[in-house]
PDB file of C-alpha atoms in Angstrom:
ATOM      1  CA  LEU V   1     174.231  -1.835  65.441  1.00 59.00           C
ATOM      2  CA  ALA V   2     170.581  -1.247  64.681  1.00 65.00           C
ATOM      3  CA  LYS V   3     169.634   2.321  63.858  1.00 83.00           C
ATOM      4  CA  THR V   4     166.419   3.740  65.263  1.00 91.00           C
ATOM      5  CA  THR V   5     164.066   6.368  63.879  1.00 93.00           C
ATOM      6  CA  GLN V   6     161.708   8.368  66.088  1.00 95.00           C
ATOM      7  CA  PRO V   7     159.585  11.477  65.537  1.00 96.00           C
ATOM      8  CA  ILE V   8     161.523  14.614  66.422  1.00 95.00           C
ATOM      9  CA  SER V   9     158.704  16.040  68.519  1.00 97.00           C
ATOM     10  CA  MET V  10     155.143  15.392  69.694  1.00 97.00           C
ATOM     11  CA  ASP V  11     152.503  17.389  71.534  1.00 97.00           C
ATOM     12  CA  SER V  12     149.679  16.139  73.703  1.00 97.00           C
ATOM     13  CA  TYR V  13     147.426  17.228  76.559  1.00 97.00           C
ATOM     14  CA  GLU V  14     147.184  16.321  80.193  1.00 97.00           C
ATOM     15  CA  GLY V  15     145.172  13.193  80.852  1.00 97.00           C
ATOM     16  CA  GLN V  16     145.687  11.764  77.358  1.00 97.00           C
ATOM     17  CA  GLU V  17     147.461   8.545  76.446  1.00 97.00           C
ATOM     18  CA  VAL V  18     150.610   9.177  74.428  1.00 98.00           C
ATOM     19  CA  ASN V  19     152.162   6.669  72.071  1.00 98.00           C
ATOM     20  CA  ILE V  20     155.669   7.192  70.720  1.00 98.00           C
ATOM     21  CA  THR V  21     156.729   4.863  67.933  1.00 96.00           C
ATOM     22  CA  CYS V  22     160.288   3.873  67.129  1.00 96.00           C
ATOM     23  CA  SER V  23     161.349   2.178  63.890  1.00 95.00           C
ATOM     24  CA  HIS V  24     164.262  -0.263  63.894  1.00 93.00           C
ATOM     25  CA  ASN V  25     164.159  -2.165  60.621  1.00 92.00           C
ATOM     26  CA  ASN V  26     167.597  -3.732  61.061  1.00 90.00           C
ATOM     27  CA  ILE V  27     167.040  -5.148  64.530  1.00 91.00           C
ATOM     28  CA  ALA V  28     169.046  -8.321  65.135  1.00 89.00           C
ATOM     29  CA  THR V  29     167.903 -11.511  66.799  1.00 90.00           C
ATOM     30  CA  ASN V  30     169.756 -10.786  70.034  1.00 85.00           C
ATOM     31  CA  ASP V  31     168.752  -7.116  70.283  1.00 88.00           C
ATOM     32  CA  TYR V  32     166.571  -5.754  73.053  1.00 90.00           C
ATOM     33  CA  ILE V  33     164.579  -2.506  72.919  1.00 92.00           C
ATOM     34  CA  THR V  34     165.062   0.018  75.709  1.00 92.00           C
ATOM     35  CA  TRP V  35     163.463   3.399  76.360  1.00 94.00           C
ATOM     36  CA  TYR V  36     164.854   6.269  78.416  1.00 95.00           C
ATOM     37  CA  GLN V  37     163.402   9.587  79.555  1.00 97.00           C
ATOM     38  CA  GLN V  38     165.464  12.750  79.942  1.00 96.00           C
ATOM     39  CA  PHE V  39     164.440  16.005  81.608  1.00 95.00           C
ATOM     40  CA  PRO V  40     166.372  19.242  80.944  1.00 90.00           C
ATOM     41  CA  SER V  41     169.665  19.449  82.838  1.00 88.00           C
ATOM     42  CA  GLN V  42     169.376  15.845  84.036  1.00 93.00           C
ATOM     43  CA  GLY V  43     170.779  12.507  82.988  1.00 94.00           C
ATOM     44  CA  PRO V  44     168.534  10.002  81.185  1.00 94.00           C
ATOM     45  CA  ARG V  45     166.356   7.736  83.291  1.00 94.00           C
ATOM     46  CA  PHE V  46     165.561   4.120  82.377  1.00 92.00           C
ATOM     47  CA  ILE V  47     161.842   3.616  81.666  1.00 94.00           C
ATOM     48  CA  ILE V  48     161.279   0.162  80.210  1.00 94.00           C
ATOM     49  CA  GLN V  49     162.908  -2.654  78.255  1.00 92.00           C
ATOM     50  CA  GLY V  50     161.531  -5.503  76.172  1.00 93.00           C
ATOM     51  CA  TYR V  51     162.251  -8.170  73.576  1.00 93.00           C
ATOM     52  CA  LYS V  52     158.848  -9.047  72.104  1.00 92.00           C
ATOM     53  CA  THR V  53     155.086  -8.683  72.617  1.00 91.00           C
ATOM     54  CA  LYS V  54     154.149  -6.432  75.531  1.00 96.00           C
ATOM     55  CA  VAL V  55     155.903  -5.271  78.664  1.00 95.00           C
ATOM     56  CA  THR V  56     154.252  -3.144  81.325  1.00 96.00           C
ATOM     57  CA  ASN V  57     155.542  -1.477  84.464  1.00 94.00           C
ATOM     58  CA  GLU V  58     154.258   1.210  86.799  1.00 93.00           C
ATOM     59  CA  VAL V  59     155.338   3.976  84.420  1.00 92.00           C
ATOM     60  CA  ALA V  60     154.693   2.794  80.857  1.00 97.00           C
ATOM     61  CA  SER V  61     153.924  -0.030  78.459  1.00 98.00           C
ATOM     62  CA  LEU V  62     156.043  -1.199  75.575  1.00 98.00           C
ATOM     63  CA  PHE V  63     154.420  -2.850  72.573  1.00 97.00           C
ATOM     64  CA  ILE V  64     156.561  -4.847  70.146  1.00 97.00           C
ATOM     65  CA  PRO V  65     154.989  -6.505  67.079  1.00 97.00           C
ATOM     66  CA  ALA V  66     155.953  -9.977  65.938  1.00 96.00           C
ATOM     67  CA  ASP V  67     158.424  -8.759  63.293  1.00 96.00           C
ATOM     68  CA  ARG V  68     160.123  -6.490  65.922  1.00 95.00           C
ATOM     69  CA  LYS V  69     160.859  -3.837  63.286  1.00 95.00           C
ATOM     70  CA  SER V  70     159.181  -1.191  65.398  1.00 96.00           C
ATOM     71  CA  SER V  71     158.110  -0.593  68.966  1.00 96.00           C
ATOM     72  CA  THR V  72     155.686   1.743  70.705  1.00 97.00           C
ATOM     73  CA  LEU V  73     156.126   3.347  74.079  1.00 98.00           C
ATOM     74  CA  SER V  74     152.759   4.075  75.660  1.00 98.00           C
ATOM     75  CA  LEU V  75     152.410   6.607  78.481  1.00 97.00           C
ATOM     76  CA  PRO V  76     148.964   6.467  80.117  1.00 94.00           C
ATOM     77  CA  ARG V  77     147.230   9.627  81.305  1.00 94.00           C
ATOM     78  CA  VAL V  78     150.184  11.985  80.904  1.00 97.00           C
ATOM     79  CA  SER V  79     150.745  15.033  83.061  1.00 97.00           C
ATOM     80  CA  LEU V  80     152.791  18.203  82.591  1.00 97.00           C
ATOM     81  CA  SER V  81     155.688  16.471  84.349  1.00 96.00           C
ATOM     82  CA  ASP V  82     155.950  13.966  81.496  1.00 97.00           C
ATOM     83  CA  THR V  83     157.314  16.738  79.258  1.00 97.00           C
ATOM     84  CA  ALA V  84     160.768  15.386  78.379  1.00 97.00           C
ATOM     85  CA  VAL V  85     162.859  13.824  75.629  1.00 96.00           C
ATOM     86  CA  TYR V  86     162.305  10.093  75.109  1.00 97.00           C
ATOM     87  CA  TYR V  87     164.993   7.885  73.598  1.00 95.00           C
ATOM     88  CA  CYS V  88     164.571   4.491  71.957  1.00 94.00           C
ATOM     89  CA  LEU V  89     167.660   2.269  71.917  1.00 91.00           C
ATOM     90  CA  VAL V  90     168.194  -1.102  70.289  1.00 89.00           C
ATOM     91  CA  GLY V  91     171.110  -3.347  71.091  1.00 84.00           C
ATOM     92  CA  ASP V  92     172.570  -6.705  71.886  1.00 76.00           C
ATOM     93  CA  MET V  93     172.647  -7.411  75.614  1.00 62.00           C
ATOM     94  CA  GLY V  94     176.381  -8.051  75.352  1.00 65.00           C
ATOM     95  CA  ASN V  95     177.189  -4.922  73.335  1.00 67.00           C
ATOM     96  CA  TYR V  96     177.953  -1.845  75.335  1.00 67.00           C
ATOM     97  CA  GLN V  97     178.063   0.593  72.456  1.00 71.00           C
ATOM     98  CA  LEU V  98     174.435   1.551  72.046  1.00 77.00           C
ATOM     99  CA  ILE V  99     173.648   4.315  69.594  1.00 79.00           C
ATOM    100  CA  TRP V 100     171.593   7.174  70.979  1.00 83.00           C
ATOM    101  CA  GLY V 101     169.558   9.126  68.456  1.00 83.00           C
ATOM    102  CA  ALA V 102     168.205  12.631  69.033  1.00 85.00           C
ATOM    103  CA  GLY V 103     165.092  11.243  70.719  1.00 93.00           C
ATOM    104  CA  THR V 104     161.503  12.503  70.690  1.00 97.00           C
ATOM    105  CA  LYS V 105     160.744  15.757  72.452  1.00 96.00           C
ATOM    106  CA  LEU V 106     157.330  15.306  74.074  1.00 98.00           C
ATOM    107  CA  ILE V 107     155.491  18.441  75.185  1.00 98.00           C
ATOM    108  CA  ILE V 108     152.421  18.058  77.366  1.00 97.00           C
ATOM    109  CA  LYS V 109     150.023  20.987  77.411  1.00 97.00           C
ATOM    110  CA  PRO V 110     147.488  21.839  80.125  1.00 95.00           C
TER     111      PRO V 110
ATOM    112  CA  ASN A   1     171.662   5.908  98.599  1.00 62.00           C
ATOM    113  CA  ALA A   2     173.533   8.375  96.391  1.00 73.00           C
ATOM    114  CA  GLY A   3     173.513   6.420  93.088  1.00 93.00           C
ATOM    115  CA  VAL A   4     175.923   7.988  90.579  1.00 96.00           C
ATOM    116  CA  THR A   5     177.635  11.165  91.737  1.00 96.00           C
ATOM    117  CA  GLN A   6     179.401  13.507  89.325  1.00 97.00           C
ATOM    118  CA  THR A   7     181.597  16.446  90.236  1.00 97.00           C
ATOM    119  CA  PRO A   8     181.863  19.254  89.416  1.00 97.00           C
ATOM    120  CA  LYS A   9     178.439  20.253  88.092  1.00 96.00           C
ATOM    121  CA  PHE A  10     179.841  23.183  86.115  1.00 97.00           C
ATOM    122  CA  GLN A  11     183.331  23.990  84.865  1.00 97.00           C
ATOM    123  CA  VAL A  12     184.911  26.596  82.614  1.00 97.00           C
ATOM    124  CA  LEU A  13     188.334  25.825  81.157  1.00 97.00           C
ATOM    125  CA  LYS A  14     190.726  27.717  78.970  1.00 98.00           C
ATOM    126  CA  THR A  15     191.957  26.066  75.799  1.00 98.00           C
ATOM    127  CA  GLY A  16     194.895  23.819  76.579  1.00 97.00           C
ATOM    128  CA  GLN A  17     194.078  23.295  80.244  1.00 97.00           C
ATOM    129  CA  SER A  18     193.589  19.816  81.635  1.00 96.00           C
ATOM    130  CA  MET A  19     191.116  18.605  84.211  1.00 96.00           C
ATOM    131  CA  THR A  20     189.462  15.507  85.632  1.00 98.00           C
ATOM    132  CA  LEU A  21     185.739  14.912  85.817  1.00 98.00           C
ATOM    133  CA  GLN A  22     184.881  12.705  88.745  1.00 98.00           C
ATOM    134  CA  CYS A  23     182.311   9.908  88.781  1.00 98.00           C
ATOM    135  CA  ALA A  24     181.515   7.652  91.715  1.00 97.00           C
ATOM    136  CA  GLN A  25     178.792   5.072  92.255  1.00 97.00           C
ATOM    137  CA  ASP A  26     177.804   3.279  95.454  1.00 95.00           C
ATOM    138  CA  MET A  27     175.736   0.463  93.916  1.00 92.00           C
ATOM    139  CA  ASN A  28     178.617  -1.992  93.353  1.00 91.00           C
ATOM    140  CA  HIS A  29     178.021  -1.779  89.601  1.00 91.00           C
ATOM    141  CA  GLU A  30     180.599  -3.475  87.404  1.00 90.00           C
ATOM    142  CA  TYR A  31     179.895  -1.481  84.256  1.00 90.00           C
ATOM    143  CA  MET A  32     180.586   2.263  84.064  1.00 93.00           C
ATOM    144  CA  SER A  33     180.725   4.626  81.126  1.00 93.00           C
ATOM    145  CA  TRP A  34     181.164   8.243  80.080  1.00 96.00           C
ATOM    146  CA  TYR A  35     179.021  10.032  77.511  1.00 95.00           C
ATOM    147  CA  ARG A  36     178.945  13.499  76.077  1.00 96.00           C
ATOM    148  CA  GLN A  37     175.776  15.237  74.929  1.00 95.00           C
ATOM    149  CA  ASP A  38     175.811  18.197  72.595  1.00 93.00           C
ATOM    150  CA  PRO A  39     172.780  20.494  72.174  1.00 86.00           C
ATOM    151  CA  GLY A  40     169.813  18.789  70.510  1.00 81.00           C
ATOM    152  CA  MET A  41     171.653  15.523  70.117  1.00 82.00           C
ATOM    153  CA  GLY A  42     171.707  12.135  71.703  1.00 86.00           C
ATOM    154  CA  LEU A  43     174.489  10.799  73.868  1.00 91.00           C
ATOM    155  CA  ARG A  44     177.798   9.644  72.428  1.00 93.00           C
ATOM    156  CA  LEU A  45     179.934   7.099  74.221  1.00 92.00           C
ATOM    157  CA  ILE A  46     183.469   8.252  75.095  1.00 95.00           C
ATOM    158  CA  HIS A  47     184.928   5.402  77.174  1.00 95.00           C
ATOM    159  CA  TYR A  48     183.572   2.525  79.184  1.00 93.00           C
ATOM    160  CA  SER A  49     184.711  -0.030  81.741  1.00 93.00           C
ATOM    161  CA  VAL A  50     183.404  -3.523  82.489  1.00 90.00           C
ATOM    162  CA  GLY A  51     185.224  -3.767  85.801  1.00 91.00           C
ATOM    163  CA  ALA A  52     188.156  -2.530  87.834  1.00 94.00           C
ATOM    164  CA  GLY A  53     191.313  -2.458  85.755  1.00 95.00           C
ATOM    165  CA  ILE A  54     189.454  -2.815  82.430  1.00 94.00           C
ATOM    166  CA  THR A  55     188.631   0.092  80.117  1.00 95.00           C
ATOM    167  CA  ASP A  56     187.851   0.450  76.432  1.00 93.00           C
ATOM    168  CA  GLN A  57     187.135   3.163  73.889  1.00 94.00           C
ATOM    169  CA  GLY A  58     183.716   4.206  72.740  1.00 91.00           C
ATOM    170  CA  GLU A  59     182.597   6.223  69.736  1.00 90.00           C
ATOM    171  CA  VAL A  60     184.445   9.499  70.497  1.00 94.00           C
ATOM    172  CA  PRO A  61     187.531   8.749  72.677  1.00 96.00           C
ATOM    173  CA  ASN A  62     190.025  11.249  71.255  1.00 96.00           C
ATOM    174  CA  GLY A  63     191.198  13.840  73.763  1.00 96.00           C
ATOM    175  CA  TYR A  64     190.009  11.848  76.781  1.00 98.00           C
ATOM    176  CA  ASN A  65     191.603   9.298  79.107  1.00 97.00           C
ATOM    177  CA  VAL A  66     190.048   7.063  81.731  1.00 97.00           C
ATOM    178  CA  SER A  67     191.163   4.630  84.398  1.00 96.00           C
ATOM    179  CA  ARG A  68     189.291   2.276  86.724  1.00 97.00           C
ATOM    180  CA  SER A  69     191.333   1.465  89.798  1.00 97.00           C
ATOM    181  CA  THR A  70     188.293   0.671  91.966  1.00 97.00           C
ATOM    182  CA  THR A  71     184.755  -0.543  91.317  1.00 95.00           C
ATOM    183  CA  GLU A  72     183.329   2.721  92.659  1.00 97.00           C
ATOM    184  CA  ASP A  73     185.278   5.366  90.728  1.00 97.00           C
ATOM    185  CA  PHE A  74     185.660   6.106  87.026  1.00 98.00           C
ATOM    186  CA  PRO A  75     187.324   9.505  86.399  1.00 98.00           C
ATOM    187  CA  LEU A  76     187.467  11.105  82.962  1.00 98.00           C
ATOM    188  CA  ARG A  77     190.543  13.176  82.128  1.00 98.00           C
ATOM    189  CA  LEU A  78     190.664  15.889  79.517  1.00 97.00           C
ATOM    190  CA  LEU A  79     194.282  16.072  78.442  1.00 92.00           C
ATOM    191  CA  SER A  80     194.350  19.454  76.663  1.00 97.00           C
ATOM    192  CA  ALA A  81     190.926  21.076  76.503  1.00 97.00           C
ATOM    193  CA  ALA A  82     189.608  22.331  73.168  1.00 97.00           C
ATOM    194  CA  PRO A  83     186.475  24.364  72.385  1.00 97.00           C
ATOM    195  CA  SER A  84     185.092  21.282  70.590  1.00 96.00           C
ATOM    196  CA  GLN A  85     184.932  19.572  73.977  1.00 97.00           C
ATOM    197  CA  THR A  86     182.359  22.053  75.234  1.00 97.00           C
ATOM    198  CA  SER A  87     179.484  19.756  76.127  1.00 97.00           C
ATOM    199  CA  VAL A  88     177.526  18.138  78.930  1.00 97.00           C
ATOM    200  CA  TYR A  89     179.181  15.005  80.239  1.00 98.00           C
ATOM    201  CA  PHE A  90     177.274  12.139  81.805  1.00 97.00           C
ATOM    202  CA  CYS A  91     178.550   9.169  83.718  1.00 97.00           C
ATOM    203  CA  ALA A  92     176.452   6.002  83.831  1.00 93.00           C
ATOM    204  CA  SER A  93     176.657   2.633  85.542  1.00 92.00           C
ATOM    205  CA  SER A  94     174.955  -0.747  85.387  1.00 88.00           C
ATOM    206  CA  TYR A  95     175.308  -3.833  87.546  1.00 80.00           C
ATOM    207  CA  SER A  96     176.230  -6.100  84.626  1.00 69.00           C
ATOM    208  CA  ASN A  97     176.229  -6.440  80.882  1.00 58.00           C
ATOM    209  CA  LYS A  98     172.941  -8.339  81.047  1.00 59.00           C
ATOM    210  CA  ASN A  99     170.726  -5.294  80.940  1.00 61.00           C
ATOM    211  CA  TYR A 100     170.724  -1.754  79.724  1.00 62.00           C
ATOM    212  CA  GLY A 101     169.083  -0.255  82.802  1.00 82.00           C
ATOM    213  CA  TYR A 102     171.813   2.305  83.205  1.00 89.00           C
ATOM    214  CA  THR A 103     171.794   4.729  86.130  1.00 91.00           C
ATOM    215  CA  PHE A 104     173.019   8.151  85.068  1.00 94.00           C
ATOM    216  CA  GLY A 105     174.599  10.940  87.050  1.00 96.00           C
ATOM    217  CA  SER A 106     173.272  14.494  86.899  1.00 95.00           C
ATOM    218  CA  GLY A 107     175.991  15.619  84.510  1.00 97.00           C
ATOM    219  CA  THR A 108     178.876  18.069  84.282  1.00 97.00           C
ATOM    220  CA  ARG A 109     178.421  21.095  82.053  1.00 97.00           C
ATOM    221  CA  LEU A 110     181.840  21.963  80.619  1.00 97.00           C
ATOM    222  CA  THR A 111     182.665  25.108  78.674  1.00 97.00           C
ATOM    223  CA  VAL A 112     186.051  25.518  76.999  1.00 97.00           C
ATOM    224  CA  VAL A 113     186.918  29.076  75.997  1.00 97.00           C
TER     225      VAL A 113
END
């Protein structure tokens, strides 16, 4: 199972674009990259998933370079409500036992 | 459209007591799982199920039992509660093993004294 490394915490301001990078040097050929968001006292919420290049949805974009050893979650024009913990997970689509790290605590300031 | 429903939301147990955490989903998801989350840490997988009648152990299964008699329900049983089981427990489901877009419940905060 590929291990991921993320910054423990990040600060930003309302209206800014925030990029959170995740390192996964041992990613395997069949592994996908998935990001979740978790607010205090709530369960994690699926944000975005990708395999290579760029994926975009209504909430975020996910950038994956050609070597796939890292990925970047991009949150456009953040607001105070984006303050949360963000988790990067890497795993084979057929493997249920994903490893959750401690995530990145993102704090958005007014 | 309830999604994943967990009960109770809070529970205090005495050491040695047993209890069952309930999890139900109304999305006809085949895959269900239980996680625990300790302060400042990520989630750790306890048990999971890929369909009714099929369960398997995750990373930290000791002290917990599960069963899956229906697609909708996946209860987690604590056999003899210990202070080390004080944690927040999350249930999650997904429609298949082809994606990791899990839907999580709101959690059960368990304290064992």
